[in-house]
PDB file of C-alpha atoms and ligand atoms in Angstrom:
ATOM      1  CA  MET A   1     -14.767   9.909 -15.091  1.00 89.00           C
ATOM      2  CA  LEU A   2     -13.248   6.613 -14.087  1.00 94.00           C
ATOM      3  CA  ARG A   3     -13.069   4.108 -16.942  1.00 93.00           C
ATOM      4  CA  THR A   4     -11.751   0.739 -15.928  1.00 93.00           C
ATOM      5  CA  ASN A   5     -11.157  -2.484 -17.841  1.00 94.00           C
ATOM      6  CA  THR A   6     -11.933  -4.442 -14.721  1.00 98.00           C
ATOM      7  CA  ILE A   7     -14.575  -6.998 -13.815  1.00 97.00           C
ATOM      8  CA  PHE A   8     -15.780  -5.319 -10.641  1.00 98.00           C
ATOM      9  CA  LEU A   9     -13.197  -2.952  -9.248  1.00 98.00           C
ATOM     10  CA  GLY A  10     -14.055   0.706  -9.772  1.00 98.00           C
ATOM     11  CA  LYS A  11     -17.314   0.006 -11.602  1.00 97.00           C
ATOM     12  CA  LEU A  12     -18.976   1.976  -8.837  1.00 97.00           C
ATOM     13  CA  TYR A  13     -17.092   5.045  -7.714  1.00 98.00           C
ATOM     14  CA  MET A  14     -17.311   8.407  -6.098  1.00 98.00           C
ATOM     15  CA  HIS A  15     -15.130  11.404  -6.827  1.00 98.00           C
ATOM     16  CA  LEU A  16     -14.999  14.014  -4.077  1.00 98.00           C
ATOM     17  CA  ALA A  17     -13.604  17.518  -4.363  1.00 97.00           C
ATOM     18  CA  GLU A  18     -12.634  17.581  -0.728  1.00 97.00           C
ATOM     19  CA  VAL A  19     -12.821  15.216   2.222  1.00 98.00           C
ATOM     20  CA  ASP A  20     -11.120  14.671   5.568  1.00 98.00           C
ATOM     21  CA  SER A  21      -9.893  11.188   4.622  1.00 98.00           C
ATOM     22  CA  THR A  22     -11.129   8.859   1.884  1.00 98.00           C
ATOM     23  CA  ASN A  23     -10.646   5.907   4.255  1.00 98.00           C
ATOM     24  CA  LEU A  24     -12.816   7.553   6.869  1.00 98.00           C
ATOM     25  CA  TYR A  25     -15.387   8.560   4.264  1.00 98.00           C
ATOM     26  CA  LEU A  26     -15.665   5.011   2.971  1.00 98.00           C
ATOM     27  CA  TYR A  27     -15.895   3.643   6.496  1.00 98.00           C
ATOM     28  CA  GLN A  28     -18.793   5.987   7.295  1.00 98.00           C
ATOM     29  CA  TYR A  29     -20.400   5.336   3.912  1.00 97.00           C
ATOM     30  CA  ILE A  30     -20.580   1.568   4.377  1.00 96.00           C
ATOM     31  CA  ALA A  31     -22.011   2.004   7.850  1.00 96.00           C
ATOM     32  CA  LYS A  32     -25.061   3.580   6.163  1.00 97.00           C
ATOM     33  CA  ASN A  33     -25.141   1.850   2.762  1.00 96.00           C
ATOM     34  CA  LYS A  34     -24.796  -1.679   1.492  1.00 94.00           C
ATOM     35  CA  PRO A  35     -21.092  -2.371   1.041  1.00 93.00           C
ATOM     36  CA  ILE A  36     -20.417  -3.089  -2.626  1.00 97.00           C
ATOM     37  CA  GLU A  37     -17.162  -4.810  -3.386  1.00 98.00           C
ATOM     38  CA  GLY A  38     -14.877  -2.773  -5.614  1.00 98.00           C
ATOM     39  CA  PHE A  39     -16.418   0.596  -4.707  1.00 98.00           C
ATOM     40  CA  VAL A  40     -13.758   3.288  -5.170  1.00 98.00           C
ATOM     41  CA  VAL A  41     -13.645   6.729  -3.584  1.00 98.00           C
ATOM     42  CA  TRP A  42     -11.065   9.320  -4.483  1.00 98.00           C
ATOM     43  CA  ALA A  43     -10.615  12.954  -3.604  1.00 98.00           C
ATOM     44  CA  ASP A  44      -8.827  15.949  -5.062  1.00 97.00           C
ATOM     45  CA  LYS A  45      -8.090  17.192  -1.592  1.00 97.00           C
ATOM     46  CA  GLN A  46      -7.750  15.395   1.721  1.00 97.00           C
ATOM     47  CA  TYR A  47      -7.414  17.712   4.691  1.00 95.00           C
ATOM     48  CA  ALA A  48      -6.926  15.013   7.315  1.00 96.00           C
ATOM     49  CA  GLY A  49      -5.284  12.192   5.372  1.00 95.00           C
ATOM     50  CA  ARG A  50      -4.302   9.287   7.544  1.00 96.00           C
ATOM     51  CA  GLY A  51      -1.040   7.382   7.407  1.00 94.00           C
ATOM     52  CA  GLN A  52       0.140   4.236   9.084  1.00 91.00           C
ATOM     53  CA  LEU A  53       0.409   4.027  12.849  1.00 85.00           C
ATOM     54  CA  GLY A  54      -1.532   7.206  13.478  1.00 86.00           C
ATOM     55  CA  SER A  55       0.639   9.388  11.248  1.00 89.00           C
ATOM     56  CA  LYS A  56      -0.687  11.979   8.783  1.00 92.00           C
ATOM     57  CA  TRP A  57      -0.673  11.660   5.017  1.00 93.00           C
ATOM     58  CA  LEU A  58       0.057  14.966   3.341  1.00 90.00           C
ATOM     59  CA  ALA A  59      -0.674  15.413  -0.340  1.00 87.00           C
ATOM     60  CA  THR A  60      -0.911  18.751  -2.121  1.00 87.00           C
ATOM     61  CA  GLU A  61      -4.349  19.355  -3.591  1.00 89.00           C
ATOM     62  CA  ALA A  62      -5.081  17.960  -7.063  1.00 93.00           C
ATOM     63  CA  LEU A  63      -1.538  16.751  -7.696  1.00 96.00           C
ATOM     64  CA  ASN A  64      -1.632  13.257  -6.254  1.00 97.00           C
ATOM     65  CA  LEU A  65      -3.896  10.264  -5.984  1.00 98.00           C
ATOM     66  CA  THR A  66      -5.660   9.748  -2.674  1.00 98.00           C
ATOM     67  CA  THR A  67      -8.070   6.868  -2.930  1.00 98.00           C
ATOM     68  CA  SER A  68      -9.816   4.156  -0.942  1.00 98.00           C
ATOM     69  CA  ILE A  69     -11.052   0.895  -2.382  1.00 98.00           C
ATOM     70  CA  LEU A  70     -13.593  -1.346  -0.711  1.00 98.00           C
ATOM     71  CA  LEU A  71     -12.845  -5.066  -0.771  1.00 98.00           C
ATOM     72  CA  LEU A  72     -14.851  -7.776   0.938  1.00 98.00           C
ATOM     73  CA  PRO A  73     -12.405 -10.667   1.397  1.00 98.00           C
ATOM     74  CA  LYS A  74     -14.688 -12.597   3.724  1.00 98.00           C
ATOM     75  CA  TRP A  75     -12.788 -15.744   2.748  1.00 97.00           C
ATOM     76  CA  LEU A  76      -9.531 -14.427   4.184  1.00 97.00           C
ATOM     77  CA  ALA A  77      -8.715 -15.363   7.766  1.00 97.00           C
ATOM     78  CA  ALA A  78      -7.717 -12.448   9.962  1.00 96.00           C
ATOM     79  CA  LYS A  79      -4.409 -14.183  10.670  1.00 95.00           C
ATOM     80  CA  ASP A  80      -3.652 -14.072   6.928  1.00 95.00           C
ATOM     81  CA  GLN A  81      -4.363 -10.360   6.452  1.00 96.00           C
ATOM     82  CA  PHE A  82      -0.748  -9.591   5.680  1.00 96.00           C
ATOM     83  CA  LEU A  83      -1.272 -11.417   2.361  1.00 97.00           C
ATOM     84  CA  LEU A  84      -3.763  -8.736   1.371  1.00 98.00           C
ATOM     85  CA  SER A  85      -1.311  -6.030   2.345  1.00 97.00           C
ATOM     86  CA  GLN A  86       1.388  -7.758   0.255  1.00 98.00           C
ATOM     87  CA  SER A  87      -0.984  -8.075  -2.707  1.00 98.00           C
ATOM     88  CA  ILE A  88      -1.855  -4.373  -2.639  1.00 98.00           C
ATOM     89  CA  ALA A  89       1.819  -3.393  -2.416  1.00 98.00           C
ATOM     90  CA  LEU A  90       2.516  -5.650  -5.398  1.00 98.00           C
ATOM     91  CA  SER A  91      -0.330  -4.099  -7.393  1.00 98.00           C
ATOM     92  CA  ILE A  92       1.374  -0.705  -7.055  1.00 98.00           C
ATOM     93  CA  VAL A  93       4.655  -2.305  -8.134  1.00 98.00           C
ATOM     94  CA  ASP A  94       2.775  -3.714 -11.179  1.00 98.00           C
ATOM     95  CA  LEU A  95       1.556  -0.202 -11.991  1.00 98.00           C
ATOM     96  CA  LEU A  96       5.061   1.280 -11.748  1.00 98.00           C
ATOM     97  CA  LEU A  97       6.439  -1.466 -13.978  1.00 98.00           C
ATOM     98  CA  ALA A  98       3.649  -0.842 -16.493  1.00 98.00           C
ATOM     99  CA  TYR A  99       4.732   2.814 -16.537  1.00 98.00           C
ATOM    100  CA  ASN A 100       8.222   1.651 -17.500  1.00 98.00           C
ATOM    101  CA  ILE A 101       9.970   2.305 -14.235  1.00 98.00           C
ATOM    102  CA  PRO A 102      12.814  -0.212 -14.175  1.00 98.00           C
ATOM    103  CA  LYS A 103      12.387  -3.115 -11.806  1.00 98.00           C
ATOM    104  CA  GLU A 104      15.759  -2.451 -10.115  1.00 98.00           C
ATOM    105  CA  LYS A 105      14.547   0.984  -9.011  1.00 98.00           C
ATOM    106  CA  ILE A 106      11.380  -0.264  -7.294  1.00 98.00           C
ATOM    107  CA  ALA A 107      11.200  -1.584  -3.758  1.00 98.00           C
ATOM    108  CA  ILE A 108       8.644  -2.362  -1.083  1.00 98.00           C
ATOM    109  CA  LYS A 109       9.798  -1.090   2.260  1.00 97.00           C
ATOM    110  CA  TRP A 110       8.311  -3.300   4.941  1.00 97.00           C
ATOM    111  CA  PRO A 111       5.491  -3.479   5.587  1.00 95.00           C
ATOM    112  CA  ASN A 112       4.018  -1.709   2.573  1.00 94.00           C
ATOM    113  CA  ASP A 113       5.639   1.563   1.560  1.00 97.00           C
ATOM    114  CA  ILE A 114       6.490   1.774  -2.095  1.00 98.00           C
ATOM    115  CA  TYR A 115       9.859   3.220  -2.999  1.00 98.00           C
ATOM    116  CA  VAL A 116      11.460   4.288  -6.248  1.00 98.00           C
ATOM    117  CA  GLN A 117      15.207   4.867  -6.069  1.00 97.00           C
ATOM    118  CA  ASN A 118      15.192   4.723  -2.286  1.00 95.00           C
ATOM    119  CA  THR A 119      12.475   7.393  -2.026  1.00 96.00           C
ATOM    120  CA  LYS A 120       8.837   6.907  -1.097  1.00 97.00           C
ATOM    121  CA  ILE A 121       6.330   7.262  -3.923  1.00 98.00           C
ATOM    122  CA  ALA A 122       3.274   5.584  -2.375  1.00 98.00           C
ATOM    123  CA  GLY A 123       1.818   4.605   0.964  1.00 97.00           C
ATOM    124  CA  ILE A 124      -0.915   2.141   1.860  1.00 98.00           C
ATOM    125  CA  LEU A 125      -3.286   2.149   4.802  1.00 98.00           C
ATOM    126  CA  ILE A 126      -5.541  -0.891   5.000  1.00 98.00           C
ATOM    127  CA  GLU A 127      -8.253  -0.819   7.635  1.00 97.00           C
ATOM    128  CA  ASN A 128     -10.053  -4.118   8.126  1.00 97.00           C
ATOM    129  CA  THR A 129     -13.174  -4.965  10.042  1.00 97.00           C
ATOM    130  CA  LEU A 130     -13.350  -8.535  11.298  1.00 97.00           C
ATOM    131  CA  LYS A 131     -16.140 -11.012  11.882  1.00 98.00           C
ATOM    132  CA  GLY A 132     -14.984 -13.852  14.079  1.00 98.00           C
ATOM    133  CA  HIS A 133     -11.704 -15.093  12.681  1.00 98.00           C
ATOM    134  CA  PHE A 134     -12.314 -13.672   9.212  1.00 98.00           C
ATOM    135  CA  ILE A 135     -12.135 -10.315   7.500  1.00 98.00           C
ATOM    136  CA  GLU A 136     -15.490  -8.724   6.838  1.00 98.00           C
ATOM    137  CA  GLU A 137     -14.630  -5.471   5.072  1.00 98.00           C
ATOM    138  CA  SER A 138     -11.346  -4.088   3.967  1.00 98.00           C
ATOM    139  CA  ILE A 139     -10.809  -0.412   3.254  1.00 98.00           C
ATOM    140  CA  VAL A 140      -7.712  -0.183   1.127  1.00 98.00           C
ATOM    141  CA  GLY A 141      -6.345   3.354   1.241  1.00 98.00           C
ATOM    142  CA  ILE A 142      -3.664   4.268  -1.256  1.00 98.00           C
ATOM    143  CA  GLY A 143      -1.761   7.522  -1.544  1.00 98.00           C
ATOM    144  CA  LEU A 144       0.321   7.709  -4.711  1.00 98.00           C
ATOM    145  CA  ASN A 145       2.353  10.772  -5.590  1.00 97.00           C
ATOM    146  CA  ILE A 146       1.692  11.664  -9.202  1.00 98.00           C
ATOM    147  CA  ASN A 147       2.303  15.246 -10.350  1.00 98.00           C
ATOM    148  CA  GLN A 148       3.838  16.823  -7.268  1.00 96.00           C
ATOM    149  CA  THR A 149       7.470  17.735  -7.833  1.00 96.00           C
ATOM    150  CA  ASP A 150       8.220  19.777  -4.743  1.00 94.00           C
ATOM    151  CA  PHE A 151       7.758  18.135  -1.360  1.00 93.00           C
ATOM    152  CA  LYS A 152       9.509  20.820   0.726  1.00 87.00           C
ATOM    153  CA  GLU A 153       6.195  22.358   1.737  1.00 80.00           C
ATOM    154  CA  ASN A 154       5.163  18.990   3.172  1.00 78.00           C
ATOM    155  CA  GLY A 155       8.523  18.563   4.881  1.00 76.00           C
ATOM    156  CA  LEU A 156       8.923  15.235   3.166  1.00 80.00           C
ATOM    157  CA  HIS A 157      11.572  13.313   1.358  1.00 87.00           C
ATOM    158  CA  ALA A 158       9.389  11.818  -1.339  1.00 95.00           C
ATOM    159  CA  THR A 159       9.127  11.273  -5.046  1.00 97.00           C
ATOM    160  CA  SER A 160       6.364  11.096  -7.644  1.00 98.00           C
ATOM    161  CA  LEU A 161       5.622   9.620 -11.063  1.00 98.00           C
ATOM    162  CA  SER A 162       6.310  13.029 -12.542  1.00 98.00           C
ATOM    163  CA  LEU A 163       9.732  13.342 -10.885  1.00 98.00           C
ATOM    164  CA  VAL A 164      10.703   9.836 -11.926  1.00 98.00           C
ATOM    165  CA  LEU A 165       9.315   9.889 -15.461  1.00 98.00           C
ATOM    166  CA  GLY A 166       9.622  13.563 -16.340  1.00 98.00           C
ATOM    167  CA  LYS A 167       6.038  14.174 -17.410  1.00 98.00           C
ATOM    168  CA  ASN A 168       2.594  14.799 -15.955  1.00 98.00           C
ATOM    169  CA  PHE A 169      -0.183  12.251 -15.692  1.00 98.00           C
ATOM    170  CA  SER A 170      -3.954  12.343 -15.539  1.00 98.00           C
ATOM    171  CA  ILE A 171      -4.798  11.260 -11.991  1.00 98.00           C
ATOM    172  CA  VAL A 172      -7.990   9.517 -13.027  1.00 98.00           C
ATOM    173  CA  ALA A 173      -6.175   7.616 -15.794  1.00 98.00           C
ATOM    174  CA  VAL A 174      -3.593   6.390 -13.280  1.00 98.00           C
ATOM    175  CA  LEU A 175      -6.408   5.393 -10.930  1.00 98.00           C
ATOM    176  CA  SER A 176      -8.140   3.377 -13.631  1.00 97.00           C
ATOM    177  CA  ASP A 177      -4.865   1.530 -14.368  1.00 98.00           C
ATOM    178  CA  LEU A 178      -4.358   0.958 -10.664  1.00 98.00           C
ATOM    179  CA  CYS A 179      -7.854  -0.544 -10.358  1.00 98.00           C
ATOM    180  CA  LEU A 180      -6.921  -3.193 -12.905  1.00 98.00           C
ATOM    181  CA  PHE A 181      -3.715  -4.153 -11.103  1.00 98.00           C
ATOM    182  CA  VAL A 182      -5.424  -4.250  -7.709  1.00 98.00           C
ATOM    183  CA  GLU A 183      -8.173  -6.448  -9.126  1.00 98.00           C
ATOM    184  CA  GLN A 184      -5.649  -8.835 -10.726  1.00 98.00           C
ATOM    185  CA  ARG A 185      -3.639  -9.176  -7.516  1.00 98.00           C
ATOM    186  CA  TYR A 186      -6.832  -9.612  -5.507  1.00 98.00           C
ATOM    187  CA  MET A 187      -8.027 -12.419  -7.793  1.00 97.00           C
ATOM    188  CA  LEU A 188      -4.657 -14.120  -7.414  1.00 96.00           C
ATOM    189  CA  LEU A 189      -4.967 -13.881  -3.649  1.00 97.00           C
ATOM    190  CA  LYS A 190      -8.414 -15.446  -3.880  1.00 96.00           C
ATOM    191  CA  GLN A 191      -6.855 -18.504  -5.501  1.00 93.00           C
ATOM    192  CA  ARG A 192      -5.406 -19.561  -2.197  1.00 84.00           C
ATOM    193  CA  GLU A 193      -2.956 -22.042  -3.723  1.00 84.00           C
ATOM    194  CA  LYS A 194      -1.105 -19.054  -5.211  1.00 85.00           C
ATOM    195  CA  ASN A 195      -0.139 -17.620  -1.832  1.00 91.00           C
ATOM    196  CA  ALA A 196       3.472 -18.808  -2.047  1.00 92.00           C
ATOM    197  CA  GLN A 197       3.751 -16.909  -5.334  1.00 95.00           C
ATOM    198  CA  ILE A 198       2.578 -13.705  -3.631  1.00 96.00           C
ATOM    199  CA  GLN A 199       5.076 -14.118  -0.834  1.00 95.00           C
ATOM    200  CA  ALA A 200       7.912 -14.814  -3.263  1.00 96.00           C
ATOM    201  CA  ALA A 201       7.070 -11.747  -5.367  1.00 97.00           C
ATOM    202  CA  TYR A 202       6.955  -9.588  -2.243  1.00 98.00           C
ATOM    203  CA  ILE A 203      10.385 -10.817  -1.127  1.00 98.00           C
ATOM    204  CA  GLU A 204      11.744 -10.126  -4.605  1.00 98.00           C
ATOM    205  CA  TYR A 205      10.973  -6.423  -4.111  1.00 98.00           C
ATOM    206  CA  LEU A 206      11.656  -6.192  -0.395  1.00 98.00           C
ATOM    207  CA  TYR A 207      13.811  -3.169   0.430  1.00 98.00           C
ATOM    208  CA  GLN A 208      17.219  -4.080   1.893  1.00 97.00           C
ATOM    209  CA  TYR A 209      16.449  -7.786   1.706  1.00 98.00           C
ATOM    210  CA  ASN A 210      19.488  -9.897   2.474  1.00 97.00           C
ATOM    211  CA  ILE A 211      21.751  -6.844   2.745  1.00 97.00           C
ATOM    212  CA  LEU A 212      23.685  -6.051   5.877  1.00 97.00           C
ATOM    213  CA  LYS A 213      22.369  -2.708   7.177  1.00 97.00           C
ATOM    214  CA  THR A 214      22.098  -0.738  10.379  1.00 97.00           C
ATOM    215  CA  TYR A 215      18.741  -0.806  12.193  1.00 97.00           C
ATOM    216  CA  LYS A 216      17.629   0.640  15.489  1.00 97.00           C
ATOM    217  CA  ILE A 217      15.709  -1.469  17.976  1.00 97.00           C
ATOM    218  CA  ALA A 218      12.991   0.907  19.200  1.00 95.00           C
ATOM    219  CA  ALA A 219      12.567  -0.628  22.660  1.00 95.00           C
ATOM    220  CA  THR A 220      16.222  -0.310  23.662  1.00 96.00           C
ATOM    221  CA  ASN A 221      17.430   2.406  21.263  1.00 96.00           C
ATOM    222  CA  THR A 222      20.304   0.134  20.262  1.00 96.00           C
ATOM    223  CA  LEU A 223      21.803   0.005  16.814  1.00 97.00           C
ATOM    224  CA  ILE A 224      22.406  -3.356  15.218  1.00 97.00           C
ATOM    225  CA  LEU A 225      24.050  -4.449  12.012  1.00 97.00           C
ATOM    226  CA  ALA A 226      21.664  -7.015  10.600  1.00 98.00           C
ATOM    227  CA  LYS A 227      20.129  -8.538   7.504  1.00 98.00           C
ATOM    228  CA  ILE A 228      16.437  -8.935   6.672  1.00 98.00           C
ATOM    229  CA  VAL A 229      16.068 -12.638   5.917  1.00 98.00           C
ATOM    230  CA  GLY A 230      12.317 -13.178   5.775  1.00 97.00           C
ATOM    231  CA  LEU A 231       8.865 -12.689   7.208  1.00 96.00           C
ATOM    232  CA  THR A 232       6.702 -14.611   9.641  1.00 95.00           C
ATOM    233  CA  PRO A 233       3.259 -15.697   8.330  1.00 90.00           C
ATOM    234  CA  GLU A 234       1.641 -12.783  10.169  1.00 92.00           C
ATOM    235  CA  GLY A 235       4.036 -10.347   8.502  1.00 95.00           C
ATOM    236  CA  LYS A 236       6.650  -9.680  11.146  1.00 97.00           C
ATOM    237  CA  LEU A 237      10.144  -9.021   9.922  1.00 98.00           C
ATOM    238  CA  ILE A 238      12.856 -11.638  10.534  1.00 98.00           C
ATOM    239  CA  LEU A 239      16.406 -10.327  10.848  1.00 98.00           C
ATOM    240  CA  GLU A 240      19.670 -12.116  11.284  1.00 98.00           C
ATOM    241  CA  HIS A 241      22.162 -10.483  13.583  1.00 97.00           C
ATOM    242  CA  ASN A 242      25.453 -12.105  14.597  1.00 96.00           C
ATOM    243  CA  GLY A 243      24.065 -15.541  13.764  1.00 95.00           C
ATOM    244  CA  GLU A 244      20.968 -14.892  15.888  1.00 96.00           C
ATOM    245  CA  THR A 245      17.390 -14.603  14.582  1.00 97.00           C
ATOM    246  CA  LEU A 246      15.417 -11.561  15.710  1.00 97.00           C
ATOM    247  CA  ILE A 247      11.727 -10.881  14.992  1.00 98.00           C
ATOM    248  CA  PHE A 248      10.168  -7.421  14.874  1.00 97.00           C
ATOM    249  CA  GLY A 249       6.612  -6.161  14.600  1.00 96.00           C
ATOM    250  CA  LEU A 250       5.428  -2.723  13.516  1.00 91.00           C
ATOM    251  CA  LYS A 251       7.074   0.178  15.352  1.00 90.00           C
ATOM    252  CA  GLU A 252       9.632  -2.159  16.897  1.00 95.00           C
ATOM    253  CA  LEU A 253      12.339  -1.574  14.326  1.00 96.00           C
ATOM    254  CA  ILE A 254      13.596   1.644  12.805  1.00 94.00           C
ATOM    255  CA  PHE A 255      15.283   1.758   9.424  1.00 94.00           C
ATOM    256  CA  ILE A 256      18.322   4.049   9.653  1.00 90.00           C
TER     257      ILE A 256
HETATM  258  C1  BTN B 301       1.389   5.588   4.971  1.00 69.77           C
HETATM  259  O1  BTN B 301       2.349   5.440   4.230  1.00 69.77           O
HETATM  260  O2  BTN B 301       1.532   6.005   6.131  1.00 69.77           O
HETATM  261  C2  BTN B 301       0.017   5.238   4.470  1.00 69.77           C
HETATM  262  C3  BTN B 301      -0.594   6.369   3.733  1.00 69.77           C
HETATM  263  C4  BTN B 301      -1.958   6.089   3.169  1.00 69.77           C
HETATM  264  C5  BTN B 301      -2.577   7.335   2.574  1.00 69.77           C
HETATM  265  C6  BTN B 301      -3.878   7.080   1.893  1.00 69.77           C
HETATM  266  S1  BTN B 301      -4.401   8.473   0.963  1.00 69.77           S
HETATM  267  C7  BTN B 301      -5.964   7.748   0.716  1.00 69.77           C
HETATM  268  C8  BTN B 301      -6.347   7.041   1.995  1.00 69.77           C
HETATM  269  N1  BTN B 301      -7.052   7.933   2.889  1.00 69.77           N
HETATM  270  C9  BTN B 301      -6.330   8.208   3.981  1.00 69.77           C
HETATM  271  O3  BTN B 301      -6.683   8.984   4.888  1.00 69.77           O
HETATM  272  N2  BTN B 301      -5.171   7.537   3.949  1.00 69.77           N
HETATM  273  C10 BTN B 301      -5.053   6.714   2.771  1.00 69.77           C
END
């Protein structure tokens, strides 16, 4: 049972034993039912979990959190949707900090993968529906590795709360903590004057920020030595290379 100390997030929830994808389930659910903000769906097993850019999300049954949260940020312009993505990434950072993972070990790899000690611990897939220039519904899918300690079967280089902290966790207890952090970050986003604060916090955790690293430009297959120096308002990555500014969208840049 999900017990949250929130105002609205997770007050209504559904726990599924098995589903193709919680994002897909929630999407189909709200097509038939009234969308209620803060509705949370999670599943013990996802057999067709979806990742970013059409990839798959693999999570061994009953060991990890696979959840989707319904938000209705109708006040958020579509052009500002990256702020929501930043807020969700930061809410997972808040959770990791609350679990005593040192700040120096946590990073957000652009656009919204969560890393601990250079290894992915969580992924986010946000699927928005739009109405005119504004967001109508936002399905916030989060996959967080919790008790899995062996990722060989999934062919992944990944980590989990258990690997980092050396103990097991109750998945539903982690989810209820996560609900609180998501709600807090969401409320902050709603206070639109706090947007600069969100962007600054995101940059603070941005993986490889301001460090000279090698990247591959997908279009030309060329390697460049460059530094991440910022983000455009729509969430593209700004790099500095040989005194030149380069801007990359999703799939356009590969981290080496
Ligand atoms: C990524 O890093 O590629 C994003 C992964 C997002 C995975 C979560 S698990 C719960 C929700 N349902 C899905 O099918 N995907 C998201």
